[in-house]
mmCIF file with all atom_site columns, N, CA and C in Angstrom:
data_model
loop_
_atom_site.group_PDB
_atom_site.id
_atom_site.type_symbol
_atom_site.label_atom_id
_atom_site.label_alt_id
_atom_site.label_comp_id
_atom_site.label_asym_id
_atom_site.label_entity_id
_atom_site.label_seq_id
_atom_site.pdbx_PDB_ins_code
_atom_site.Cartn_x
_atom_site.Cartn_y
_atom_site.Cartn_z
_atom_site.occupancy
_atom_site.B_iso_or_equiv
_atom_site.pdbx_formal_charge
_atom_site.auth_seq_id
_atom_site.auth_comp_id
_atom_site.auth_asym_id
_atom_site.auth_atom_id
_atom_site.pdbx_PDB_model_num
ATOM 1   N N  . MET A 1 1  ? 0.823   -1.229 0.018  1.00 77.00 ? 1  MET A N  1
ATOM 2   C CA . MET A 1 1  ? -0.036  0.026  0.011  1.00 77.00 ? 1  MET A CA 1
ATOM 3   C C  . MET A 1 1  ? 0.923   1.209  0.002  1.00 77.00 ? 1  MET A C  1
ATOM 4   N N  . THR A 1 2  ? 0.528   2.172  -0.767 1.00 89.00 ? 2  THR A N  1
ATOM 5   C CA . THR A 1 2  ? 1.228   3.508  -0.835 1.00 89.00 ? 2  THR A CA 1
ATOM 6   C C  . THR A 1 2  ? 0.386   4.540  -0.168 1.00 89.00 ? 2  THR A C  1
ATOM 7   N N  . PHE A 1 3  ? 1.007   5.334  0.702  1.00 93.00 ? 3  PHE A N  1
ATOM 8   C CA . PHE A 1 3  ? 0.297   6.399  1.388  1.00 93.00 ? 3  PHE A CA 1
ATOM 9   C C  . PHE A 1 3  ? 0.600   7.817  0.823  1.00 93.00 ? 3  PHE A C  1
ATOM 10  N N  . ASP A 1 4  ? -0.457  8.659  0.905  1.00 96.00 ? 4  ASP A N  1
ATOM 11  C CA . ASP A 1 4  ? -0.199  10.019 0.439  1.00 96.00 ? 4  ASP A CA 1
ATOM 12  C C  . ASP A 1 4  ? 0.459   10.723 1.730  1.00 96.00 ? 4  ASP A C  1
ATOM 13  N N  . LEU A 1 5  ? 1.664   10.943 1.734  1.00 95.00 ? 5  LEU A N  1
ATOM 14  C CA . LEU A 1 5  ? 2.311   11.428 2.883  1.00 95.00 ? 5  LEU A CA 1
ATOM 15  C C  . LEU A 1 5  ? 2.025   12.828 3.224  1.00 95.00 ? 5  LEU A C  1
ATOM 16  N N  . ASP A 1 6  ? 1.356   13.615 2.388  1.00 94.00 ? 6  ASP A N  1
ATOM 17  C CA . ASP A 1 6  ? 0.866   14.892 2.617  1.00 94.00 ? 6  ASP A CA 1
ATOM 18  C C  . ASP A 1 6  ? -0.501  15.020 3.191  1.00 94.00 ? 6  ASP A C  1
ATOM 19  N N  . SER A 1 7  ? -1.177  13.928 3.228  1.00 96.00 ? 7  SER A N  1
ATOM 20  C CA . SER A 1 7  ? -2.648  13.933 3.667  1.00 96.00 ? 7  SER A CA 1
ATOM 21  C C  . SER A 1 7  ? -2.674  14.216 5.181  1.00 96.00 ? 7  SER A C  1
ATOM 22  N N  . THR A 1 8  ? -3.774  14.905 5.549  1.00 97.00 ? 8  THR A N  1
ATOM 23  C CA . THR A 1 8  ? -3.887  15.178 6.894  1.00 97.00 ? 8  THR A CA 1
ATOM 24  C C  . THR A 1 8  ? -3.994  13.974 7.787  1.00 97.00 ? 8  THR A C  1
ATOM 25  N N  . ARG A 1 9  ? -4.598  12.848 7.310  1.00 96.00 ? 9  ARG A N  1
ATOM 26  C CA . ARG A 1 9  ? -4.739  11.612 8.008  1.00 96.00 ? 9  ARG A CA 1
ATOM 27  C C  . ARG A 1 9  ? -3.361  11.039 8.377  1.00 96.00 ? 9  ARG A C  1
ATOM 28  N N  . VAL A 1 10 ? -2.495  11.006 7.352  1.00 97.00 ? 10 VAL A N  1
ATOM 29  C CA . VAL A 1 10 ? -1.149  10.449 7.585  1.00 97.00 ? 10 VAL A CA 1
ATOM 30  C C  . VAL A 1 10 ? -0.339  11.267 8.525  1.00 97.00 ? 10 VAL A C  1
ATOM 31  N N  . GLN A 1 11 ? -0.442  12.576 8.194  1.00 96.00 ? 11 GLN A N  1
ATOM 32  C CA . GLN A 1 11 ? 0.317   13.591 8.971  1.00 96.00 ? 11 GLN A CA 1
ATOM 33  C C  . GLN A 1 11 ? -0.059  13.434 10.563 1.00 96.00 ? 11 GLN A C  1
ATOM 34  N N  . SER A 1 12 ? -1.317  13.268 10.780 1.00 97.00 ? 12 SER A N  1
ATOM 35  C CA . SER A 1 12 ? -1.772  13.212 12.187 1.00 97.00 ? 12 SER A CA 1
ATOM 36  C C  . SER A 1 12 ? -1.337  11.915 12.769 1.00 97.00 ? 12 SER A C  1
ATOM 37  N N  . ALA A 1 13 ? -1.409  10.812 12.053 1.00 97.00 ? 13 ALA A N  1
ATOM 38  C CA . ALA A 1 13 ? -0.998  9.492  12.489 1.00 97.00 ? 13 ALA A CA 1
ATOM 39  C C  . ALA A 1 13 ? 0.502   9.547  12.757 1.00 97.00 ? 13 ALA A C  1
ATOM 40  N N  . VAL A 1 14 ? 1.276   10.014 11.885 1.00 97.00 ? 14 VAL A N  1
ATOM 41  C CA . VAL A 1 14 ? 2.780   10.162 12.164 1.00 97.00 ? 14 VAL A CA 1
ATOM 42  C C  . VAL A 1 14 ? 3.152   10.991 13.370 1.00 97.00 ? 14 VAL A C  1
ATOM 43  N N  . PHE A 1 15 ? 2.372   12.164 13.458 1.00 97.00 ? 15 PHE A N  1
ATOM 44  C CA . PHE A 1 15 ? 2.620   12.998 14.662 1.00 97.00 ? 15 PHE A CA 1
ATOM 45  C C  . PHE A 1 15 ? 2.343   12.272 15.998 1.00 97.00 ? 15 PHE A C  1
ATOM 46  N N  . LEU A 1 16 ? 1.212   11.552 16.059 1.00 97.00 ? 16 LEU A N  1
ATOM 47  C CA . LEU A 1 16 ? 0.782   10.841 17.224 1.00 97.00 ? 16 LEU A CA 1
ATOM 48  C C  . LEU A 1 16 ? 1.748   9.787  17.584 1.00 97.00 ? 16 LEU A C  1
ATOM 49  N N  . ALA A 1 17 ? 2.147   8.998  16.534 1.00 97.00 ? 17 ALA A N  1
ATOM 50  C CA . ALA A 1 17 ? 3.206   7.843  16.801 1.00 97.00 ? 17 ALA A CA 1
ATOM 51  C C  . ALA A 1 17 ? 4.474   8.337  17.222 1.00 97.00 ? 17 ALA A C  1
ATOM 52  N N  . CYS A 1 18 ? 4.966   9.409  16.580 1.00 97.00 ? 18 CYS A N  1
ATOM 53  C CA . CYS A 1 18 ? 6.322   9.940  16.820 1.00 97.00 ? 18 CYS A CA 1
ATOM 54  C C  . CYS A 1 18 ? 6.260   10.529 18.323 1.00 97.00 ? 18 CYS A C  1
ATOM 55  N N  . SER A 1 19 ? 5.258   11.171 18.667 1.00 96.00 ? 19 SER A N  1
ATOM 56  C CA . SER A 1 19 ? 5.075   11.751 19.995 1.00 96.00 ? 19 SER A CA 1
ATOM 57  C C  . SER A 1 19 ? 5.196   10.663 21.013 1.00 96.00 ? 19 SER A C  1
ATOM 58  N N  . ARG A 1 20 ? 4.486   9.567  20.725 1.00 96.00 ? 20 ARG A N  1
ATOM 59  C CA . ARG A 1 20 ? 4.432   8.404  21.676 1.00 96.00 ? 20 ARG A CA 1
ATOM 60  C C  . ARG A 1 20 ? 5.811   7.758  21.853 1.00 96.00 ? 20 ARG A C  1
ATOM 61  N N  . VAL A 1 21 ? 6.521   7.729  20.822 1.00 95.00 ? 21 VAL A N  1
ATOM 62  C CA . VAL A 1 21 ? 7.887   7.114  20.824 1.00 95.00 ? 21 VAL A CA 1
ATOM 63  C C  . VAL A 1 21 ? 8.950   8.037  21.266 1.00 95.00 ? 21 VAL A C  1
ATOM 64  N N  . GLY A 1 22 ? 8.710   9.340  21.249 1.00 93.00 ? 22 GLY A N  1
ATOM 65  C CA . GLY A 1 22 ? 9.783   10.269 21.604 1.00 93.00 ? 22 GLY A CA 1
ATOM 66  C C  . GLY A 1 22 ? 10.513  10.847 20.408 1.00 93.00 ? 22 GLY A C  1
ATOM 67  N N  . LEU A 1 23 ? 10.034  10.713 19.181 1.00 91.00 ? 23 LEU A N  1
ATOM 68  C CA . LEU A 1 23 ? 10.636  11.295 18.030 1.00 91.00 ? 23 LEU A CA 1
ATOM 69  C C  . LEU A 1 23 ? 9.969   12.618 17.736 1.00 91.00 ? 23 LEU A C  1
ATOM 70  N N  . ASP A 1 24 ? 10.013  13.511 18.570 1.00 86.00 ? 24 ASP A N  1
ATOM 71  C CA . ASP A 1 24 ? 9.405   14.843 18.510 1.00 86.00 ? 24 ASP A CA 1
ATOM 72  C C  . ASP A 1 24 ? 10.169  15.909 17.646 1.00 86.00 ? 24 ASP A C  1
ATOM 73  N N  . THR A 1 25 ? 10.906  15.401 16.646 1.00 89.00 ? 25 THR A N  1
ATOM 74  C CA . THR A 1 25 ? 11.628  16.351 15.802 1.00 89.00 ? 25 THR A CA 1
ATOM 75  C C  . THR A 1 25 ? 11.199  16.257 14.333 1.00 89.00 ? 25 THR A C  1
ATOM 76  N N  . ASP A 1 26 ? 11.384  17.329 13.614 1.00 92.00 ? 26 ASP A N  1
ATOM 77  C CA . ASP A 1 26 ? 11.070  17.286 12.155 1.00 92.00 ? 26 ASP A CA 1
ATOM 78  C C  . ASP A 1 26 ? 11.784  16.075 11.503 1.00 92.00 ? 26 ASP A C  1
ATOM 79  N N  . GLN A 1 27 ? 13.014  15.917 11.871 1.00 92.00 ? 27 GLN A N  1
ATOM 80  C CA . GLN A 1 27 ? 13.810  14.914 11.293 1.00 92.00 ? 27 GLN A CA 1
ATOM 81  C C  . GLN A 1 27 ? 13.221  13.466 11.551 1.00 92.00 ? 27 GLN A C  1
ATOM 82  N N  . GLY A 1 28 ? 12.761  13.326 12.797 1.00 91.00 ? 28 GLY A N  1
ATOM 83  C CA . GLY A 1 28 ? 12.159  11.964 13.249 1.00 91.00 ? 28 GLY A CA 1
ATOM 84  C C  . GLY A 1 28 ? 10.890  11.731 12.376 1.00 91.00 ? 28 GLY A C  1
ATOM 85  N N  . ARG A 1 29 ? 10.034  12.728 12.353 1.00 94.00 ? 29 ARG A N  1
ATOM 86  C CA . ARG A 1 29 ? 8.799   12.687 11.593 1.00 94.00 ? 29 ARG A CA 1
ATOM 87  C C  . ARG A 1 29 ? 9.088   12.435 10.149 1.00 94.00 ? 29 ARG A C  1
ATOM 88  N N  . HIS A 1 30 ? 10.046  13.146 9.530  1.00 94.00 ? 30 HIS A N  1
ATOM 89  C CA . HIS A 1 30 ? 10.320  13.010 8.192  1.00 94.00 ? 30 HIS A CA 1
ATOM 90  C C  . HIS A 1 30 ? 10.835  11.576 7.859  1.00 94.00 ? 30 HIS A C  1
ATOM 91  N N  . THR A 1 31 ? 11.651  10.959 8.724  1.00 93.00 ? 31 THR A N  1
ATOM 92  C CA . THR A 1 31 ? 12.181  9.650  8.490  1.00 93.00 ? 31 THR A CA 1
ATOM 93  C C  . THR A 1 31 ? 10.970  8.676  8.613  1.00 93.00 ? 31 THR A C  1
ATOM 94  N N  . VAL A 1 32 ? 10.070  8.747  9.556  1.00 95.00 ? 32 VAL A N  1
ATOM 95  C CA . VAL A 1 32 ? 9.004   7.885  9.651  1.00 95.00 ? 32 VAL A CA 1
ATOM 96  C C  . VAL A 1 32 ? 8.178   7.918  8.350  1.00 95.00 ? 32 VAL A C  1
ATOM 97  N N  . LYS A 1 33 ? 7.828   9.156  7.922  1.00 95.00 ? 33 LYS A N  1
ATOM 98  C CA . LYS A 1 33 ? 7.059   9.329  6.623  1.00 95.00 ? 33 LYS A CA 1
ATOM 99  C C  . LYS A 1 33 ? 7.775   8.577  5.459  1.00 95.00 ? 33 LYS A C  1
ATOM 100 N N  . ARG A 1 34 ? 9.027   8.718  5.405  1.00 93.00 ? 34 ARG A N  1
ATOM 101 C CA . ARG A 1 34 ? 9.770   8.044  4.285  1.00 93.00 ? 34 ARG A CA 1
ATOM 102 C C  . ARG A 1 34 ? 9.693   6.526  4.440  1.00 93.00 ? 34 ARG A C  1
ATOM 103 N N  . TRP A 1 35 ? 9.751   5.915  5.569  1.00 95.00 ? 35 TRP A N  1
ATOM 104 C CA . TRP A 1 35 ? 9.689   4.508  5.770  1.00 95.00 ? 35 TRP A CA 1
ATOM 105 C C  . TRP A 1 35 ? 8.257   4.032  5.466  1.00 95.00 ? 35 TRP A C  1
ATOM 106 N N  . LEU A 1 36 ? 7.198   4.786  5.608  1.00 95.00 ? 36 LEU A N  1
ATOM 107 C CA . LEU A 1 36 ? 5.853   4.301  5.371  1.00 95.00 ? 36 LEU A CA 1
ATOM 108 C C  . LEU A 1 36 ? 5.591   3.734  4.016  1.00 95.00 ? 36 LEU A C  1
ATOM 109 N N  . ASN A 1 37 ? 6.257   4.273  3.071  1.00 93.00 ? 37 ASN A N  1
ATOM 110 C CA . ASN A 1 37 ? 6.120   3.662  1.678  1.00 93.00 ? 37 ASN A CA 1
ATOM 111 C C  . ASN A 1 37 ? 7.284   2.743  1.264  1.00 93.00 ? 37 ASN A C  1
ATOM 112 N N  . MET A 1 38 ? 8.039   2.366  2.208  1.00 94.00 ? 38 MET A N  1
ATOM 113 C CA . MET A 1 38 ? 9.069   1.353  1.938  1.00 94.00 ? 38 MET A CA 1
ATOM 114 C C  . MET A 1 38 ? 8.560   -0.040 2.389  1.00 94.00 ? 38 MET A C  1
ATOM 115 N N  . PRO A 1 39 ? 8.886   -1.099 1.585  1.00 93.00 ? 39 PRO A N  1
ATOM 116 C CA . PRO A 1 39 ? 8.570   -2.381 2.016  1.00 93.00 ? 39 PRO A CA 1
ATOM 117 C C  . PRO A 1 39 ? 9.338   -2.685 3.367  1.00 93.00 ? 39 PRO A C  1
ATOM 118 N N  . ARG A 1 40 ? 8.659   -3.367 4.212  1.00 91.00 ? 40 ARG A N  1
ATOM 119 C CA . ARG A 1 40 ? 9.232   -3.647 5.589  1.00 91.00 ? 40 ARG A CA 1
ATOM 120 C C  . ARG A 1 40 ? 10.532  -4.294 5.437  1.00 91.00 ? 40 ARG A C  1
ATOM 121 N N  . GLU A 1 41 ? 10.786  -5.123 4.505  1.00 93.00 ? 41 GLU A N  1
ATOM 122 C CA . GLU A 1 41 ? 12.064  -5.800 4.436  1.00 93.00 ? 41 GLU A CA 1
ATOM 123 C C  . GLU A 1 41 ? 13.242  -4.902 4.009  1.00 93.00 ? 41 GLU A C  1
ATOM 124 N N  . GLU A 1 42 ? 12.887  -3.701 3.564  1.00 92.00 ? 42 GLU A N  1
ATOM 125 C CA . GLU A 1 42 ? 13.937  -2.669 3.198  1.00 92.00 ? 42 GLU A CA 1
ATOM 126 C C  . GLU A 1 42 ? 14.214  -1.643 4.370  1.00 92.00 ? 42 GLU A C  1
ATOM 127 N N  . TRP A 1 43 ? 13.431  -1.800 5.422  1.00 89.00 ? 43 TRP A N  1
ATOM 128 C CA . TRP A 1 43 ? 13.735  -0.924 6.594  1.00 89.00 ? 43 TRP A CA 1
ATOM 129 C C  . TRP A 1 43 ? 15.136  -1.229 7.154  1.00 89.00 ? 43 TRP A C  1
ATOM 130 N N  . PRO A 1 44 ? 15.912  -0.130 7.294  1.00 86.00 ? 44 PRO A N  1
ATOM 131 C CA . PRO A 1 44 ? 17.218  -0.379 7.882  1.00 86.00 ? 44 PRO A CA 1
ATOM 132 C C  . PRO A 1 44 ? 17.091  -0.926 9.346  1.00 86.00 ? 44 PRO A C  1
ATOM 133 N N  . GLY A 1 45 ? 18.151  -1.738 9.726  1.00 81.00 ? 45 GLY A N  1
ATOM 134 C CA . GLY A 1 45 ? 18.129  -2.246 11.054 1.00 81.00 ? 45 GLY A CA 1
ATOM 135 C C  . GLY A 1 45 ? 18.855  -1.383 11.960 1.00 81.00 ? 45 GLY A C  1
ATOM 136 N N  . CYS A 1 46 ? 19.072  -1.725 13.149 1.00 76.00 ? 46 CYS A N  1
ATOM 137 C CA . CYS A 1 46 ? 19.796  -1.029 14.123 1.00 76.00 ? 46 CYS A CA 1
ATOM 138 C C  . CYS A 1 46 ? 21.292  -1.042 13.749 1.00 76.00 ? 46 CYS A C  1
ATOM 139 N N  . CYS A 1 47 ? 21.965  0.041  13.900 1.00 74.00 ? 47 CYS A N  1
ATOM 140 C CA . CYS A 1 47 ? 23.440  -0.030 13.538 1.00 74.00 ? 47 CYS A CA 1
ATOM 141 C C  . CYS A 1 47 ? 24.296  -0.080 14.828 1.00 74.00 ? 47 CYS A C  1
ATOM 142 N N  . ALA A 1 48 ? 23.625  -0.053 15.929 1.00 75.00 ? 48 ALA A N  1
ATOM 143 C CA . ALA A 1 48 ? 24.220  -0.093 17.271 1.00 75.00 ? 48 ALA A CA 1
ATOM 144 C C  . ALA A 1 48 ? 25.128  1.080  17.576 1.00 75.00 ? 48 ALA A C  1
ATOM 145 N N  . GLY A 1 49 ? 24.869  2.191  16.781 1.00 74.00 ? 49 GLY A N  1
ATOM 146 C CA . GLY A 1 49 ? 25.670  3.360  16.914 1.00 74.00 ? 49 GLY A CA 1
ATOM 147 C C  . GLY A 1 49 ? 24.766  4.410  17.692 1.00 74.00 ? 49 GLY A C  1
ATOM 148 N N  . SER A 1 50 ? 25.273  5.564  17.537 1.00 73.00 ? 50 SER A N  1
ATOM 149 C CA . SER A 1 50 ? 24.541  6.666  18.244 1.00 73.00 ? 50 SER A CA 1
ATOM 150 C C  . SER A 1 50 ? 23.852  7.569  17.140 1.00 73.00 ? 50 SER A C  1
ATOM 151 N N  . CYS A 1 51 ? 22.928  6.941  16.470 1.00 73.00 ? 51 CYS A N  1
ATOM 152 C CA . CYS A 1 51 ? 22.189  7.689  15.373 1.00 73.00 ? 51 CYS A CA 1
ATOM 153 C C  . CYS A 1 51 ? 21.457  8.806  16.034 1.00 73.00 ? 51 CYS A C  1
ATOM 154 N N  . ALA A 1 52 ? 21.275  9.974  15.246 1.00 72.00 ? 52 ALA A N  1
ATOM 155 C CA . ALA A 1 52 ? 20.551  11.120 15.730 1.00 72.00 ? 52 ALA A CA 1
ATOM 156 C C  . ALA A 1 52 ? 19.015  10.613 15.811 1.00 72.00 ? 52 ALA A C  1
ATOM 157 N N  . VAL A 1 53 ? 18.663  9.834  14.902 1.00 80.00 ? 53 VAL A N  1
ATOM 158 C CA . VAL A 1 53 ? 17.186  9.180  14.945 1.00 80.00 ? 53 VAL A CA 1
ATOM 159 C C  . VAL A 1 53 ? 17.456  7.692  14.892 1.00 80.00 ? 53 VAL A C  1
ATOM 160 N N  . CYS A 1 54 ? 17.225  7.037  15.999 1.00 83.00 ? 54 CYS A N  1
ATOM 161 C CA . CYS A 1 54 ? 17.519  5.644  16.097 1.00 83.00 ? 54 CYS A CA 1
ATOM 162 C C  . CYS A 1 54 ? 16.496  4.830  15.207 1.00 83.00 ? 54 CYS A C  1
ATOM 163 N N  . ASN A 1 55 ? 17.070  3.928  14.399 1.00 88.00 ? 55 ASN A N  1
ATOM 164 C CA . ASN A 1 55 ? 16.211  3.099  13.497 1.00 88.00 ? 55 ASN A CA 1
ATOM 165 C C  . ASN A 1 55 ? 15.232  2.297  14.190 1.00 88.00 ? 55 ASN A C  1
ATOM 166 N N  . LEU A 1 56 ? 15.456  1.850  15.409 1.00 90.00 ? 56 LEU A N  1
ATOM 167 C CA . LEU A 1 56 ? 14.532  1.010  16.223 1.00 90.00 ? 56 LEU A CA 1
ATOM 168 C C  . LEU A 1 56 ? 13.311  1.846  16.635 1.00 90.00 ? 56 LEU A C  1
ATOM 169 N N  . ASP A 1 57 ? 13.642  3.074  16.978 1.00 91.00 ? 57 ASP A N  1
ATOM 170 C CA . ASP A 1 57 ? 12.578  4.079  17.346 1.00 91.00 ? 57 ASP A CA 1
ATOM 171 C C  . ASP A 1 57 ? 11.681  4.392  16.188 1.00 91.00 ? 57 ASP A C  1
ATOM 172 N N  . VAL A 1 58 ? 12.384  4.571  14.985 1.00 94.00 ? 58 VAL A N  1
ATOM 173 C CA . VAL A 1 58 ? 11.645  4.816  13.693 1.00 94.00 ? 58 VAL A CA 1
ATOM 174 C C  . VAL A 1 58 ? 10.718  3.587  13.336 1.00 94.00 ? 58 VAL A C  1
ATOM 175 N N  . GLN A 1 59 ? 11.231  2.422  13.583 1.00 94.00 ? 59 GLN A N  1
ATOM 176 C CA . GLN A 1 59 ? 10.473  1.249  13.248 1.00 94.00 ? 59 GLN A CA 1
ATOM 177 C C  . GLN A 1 59 ? 9.273   1.136  14.134 1.00 94.00 ? 59 GLN A C  1
ATOM 178 N N  . THR A 1 60 ? 9.462   1.360  15.355 1.00 95.00 ? 60 THR A N  1
ATOM 179 C CA . THR A 1 60 ? 8.337   1.431  16.360 1.00 95.00 ? 60 THR A CA 1
ATOM 180 C C  . THR A 1 60 ? 7.268   2.507  15.926 1.00 95.00 ? 60 THR A C  1
ATOM 181 N N  . ALA A 1 61 ? 7.741   3.688  15.579 1.00 97.00 ? 61 ALA A N  1
ATOM 182 C CA . ALA A 1 61 ? 6.787   4.785  15.136 1.00 97.00 ? 61 ALA A CA 1
ATOM 183 C C  . ALA A 1 61 ? 6.163   4.388  13.979 1.00 97.00 ? 61 ALA A C  1
ATOM 184 N N  . VAL A 1 62 ? 6.770   3.811  12.896 1.00 97.00 ? 62 VAL A N  1
ATOM 185 C CA . VAL A 1 62 ? 6.120   3.360  11.696 1.00 97.00 ? 62 VAL A CA 1
ATOM 186 C C  . VAL A 1 62 ? 5.052   2.311  11.998 1.00 97.00 ? 62 VAL A C  1
ATOM 187 N N  . GLU A 1 63 ? 5.321   1.381  12.794 1.00 97.00 ? 63 GLU A N  1
ATOM 188 C CA . GLU A 1 63 ? 4.374   0.351  13.143 1.00 97.00 ? 63 GLU A CA 1
ATOM 189 C C  . GLU A 1 63 ? 3.164   1.001  13.854 1.00 97.00 ? 63 GLU A C  1
ATOM 190 N N  . LEU A 1 64 ? 3.383   1.897  14.766 1.00 97.00 ? 64 LEU A N  1
ATOM 191 C CA . LEU A 1 64 ? 2.272   2.623  15.424 1.00 97.00 ? 64 LEU A CA 1
ATOM 192 C C  . LEU A 1 64 ? 1.518   3.471  14.452 1.00 97.00 ? 64 LEU A C  1
ATOM 193 N N  . THR A 1 65 ? 2.179   4.063  13.490 1.00 97.00 ? 65 THR A N  1
ATOM 194 C CA . THR A 1 65 ? 1.502   4.888  12.514 1.00 97.00 ? 65 THR A CA 1
ATOM 195 C C  . THR A 1 65 ? 0.597   3.964  11.663 1.00 97.00 ? 65 THR A C  1
ATOM 196 N N  . LEU A 1 66 ? 1.014   2.853  11.283 1.00 96.00 ? 66 LEU A N  1
ATOM 197 C CA . LEU A 1 66 ? 0.252   1.867  10.426 1.00 96.00 ? 66 LEU A CA 1
ATOM 198 C C  . LEU A 1 66 ? -0.923  1.354  11.300 1.00 96.00 ? 66 LEU A C  1
ATOM 199 N N  . GLU A 1 67 ? -0.730  1.139  12.611 1.00 97.00 ? 67 GLU A N  1
ATOM 200 C CA . GLU A 1 67 ? -1.887  0.783  13.387 1.00 97.00 ? 67 GLU A CA 1
ATOM 201 C C  . GLU A 1 67 ? -2.907  1.921  13.440 1.00 97.00 ? 67 GLU A C  1
ATOM 202 N N  . TYR A 1 68 ? -2.520  3.071  13.691 1.00 96.00 ? 68 TYR A N  1
ATOM 203 C CA . TYR A 1 68 ? -3.441  4.307  13.691 1.00 96.00 ? 68 TYR A CA 1
ATOM 204 C C  . TYR A 1 68 ? -4.209  4.334  12.380 1.00 96.00 ? 68 TYR A C  1
ATOM 205 N N  . LEU A 1 69 ? -3.505  4.200  11.295 1.00 95.00 ? 69 LEU A N  1
ATOM 206 C CA . LEU A 1 69 ? -4.073  4.402  9.949  1.00 95.00 ? 69 LEU A CA 1
ATOM 207 C C  . LEU A 1 69 ? -5.150  3.209  9.685  1.00 95.00 ? 69 LEU A C  1
ATOM 208 N N  . GLU A 1 70 ? -4.814  2.000  10.217 1.00 94.00 ? 70 GLU A N  1
ATOM 209 C CA . GLU A 1 70 ? -5.785  0.845  10.147 1.00 94.00 ? 70 GLU A CA 1
ATOM 210 C C  . GLU A 1 70 ? -7.020  1.207  10.961 1.00 94.00 ? 70 GLU A C  1
ATOM 211 N N  . GLN A 1 71 ? -6.928  1.815  12.014 1.00 92.00 ? 71 GLN A N  1
ATOM 212 C CA . GLN A 1 71 ? -8.076  2.084  12.889 1.00 92.00 ? 71 GLN A CA 1
ATOM 213 C C  . GLN A 1 71 ? -8.980  3.230  12.350 1.00 92.00 ? 71 GLN A C  1
ATOM 214 N N  . ALA A 1 72 ? -8.459  4.057  11.513 1.00 70.00 ? 72 ALA A N  1
ATOM 215 C CA . ALA A 1 72 ? -9.138  5.247  11.097 1.00 70.00 ? 72 ALA A CA 1
ATOM 216 C C  . ALA A 1 72 ? -10.135 4.856  10.046 1.00 70.00 ? 72 ALA A C  1
#
């Protein structure tokens, strides 16, 4: 499924998910939106480094976003 990343529905779901995970930055929300239209098998894994935006947090936020969008 491809999402319209500019839609109010997607923007709201991303904002809620990022807030819940602690990705309250524009960079965090931008990364989550990019991943929404990527196949899950292409999501980058954890690099065990000190990423500005942790991939594990992004993955959690994307999964929450998808849950929110399914409920809407």
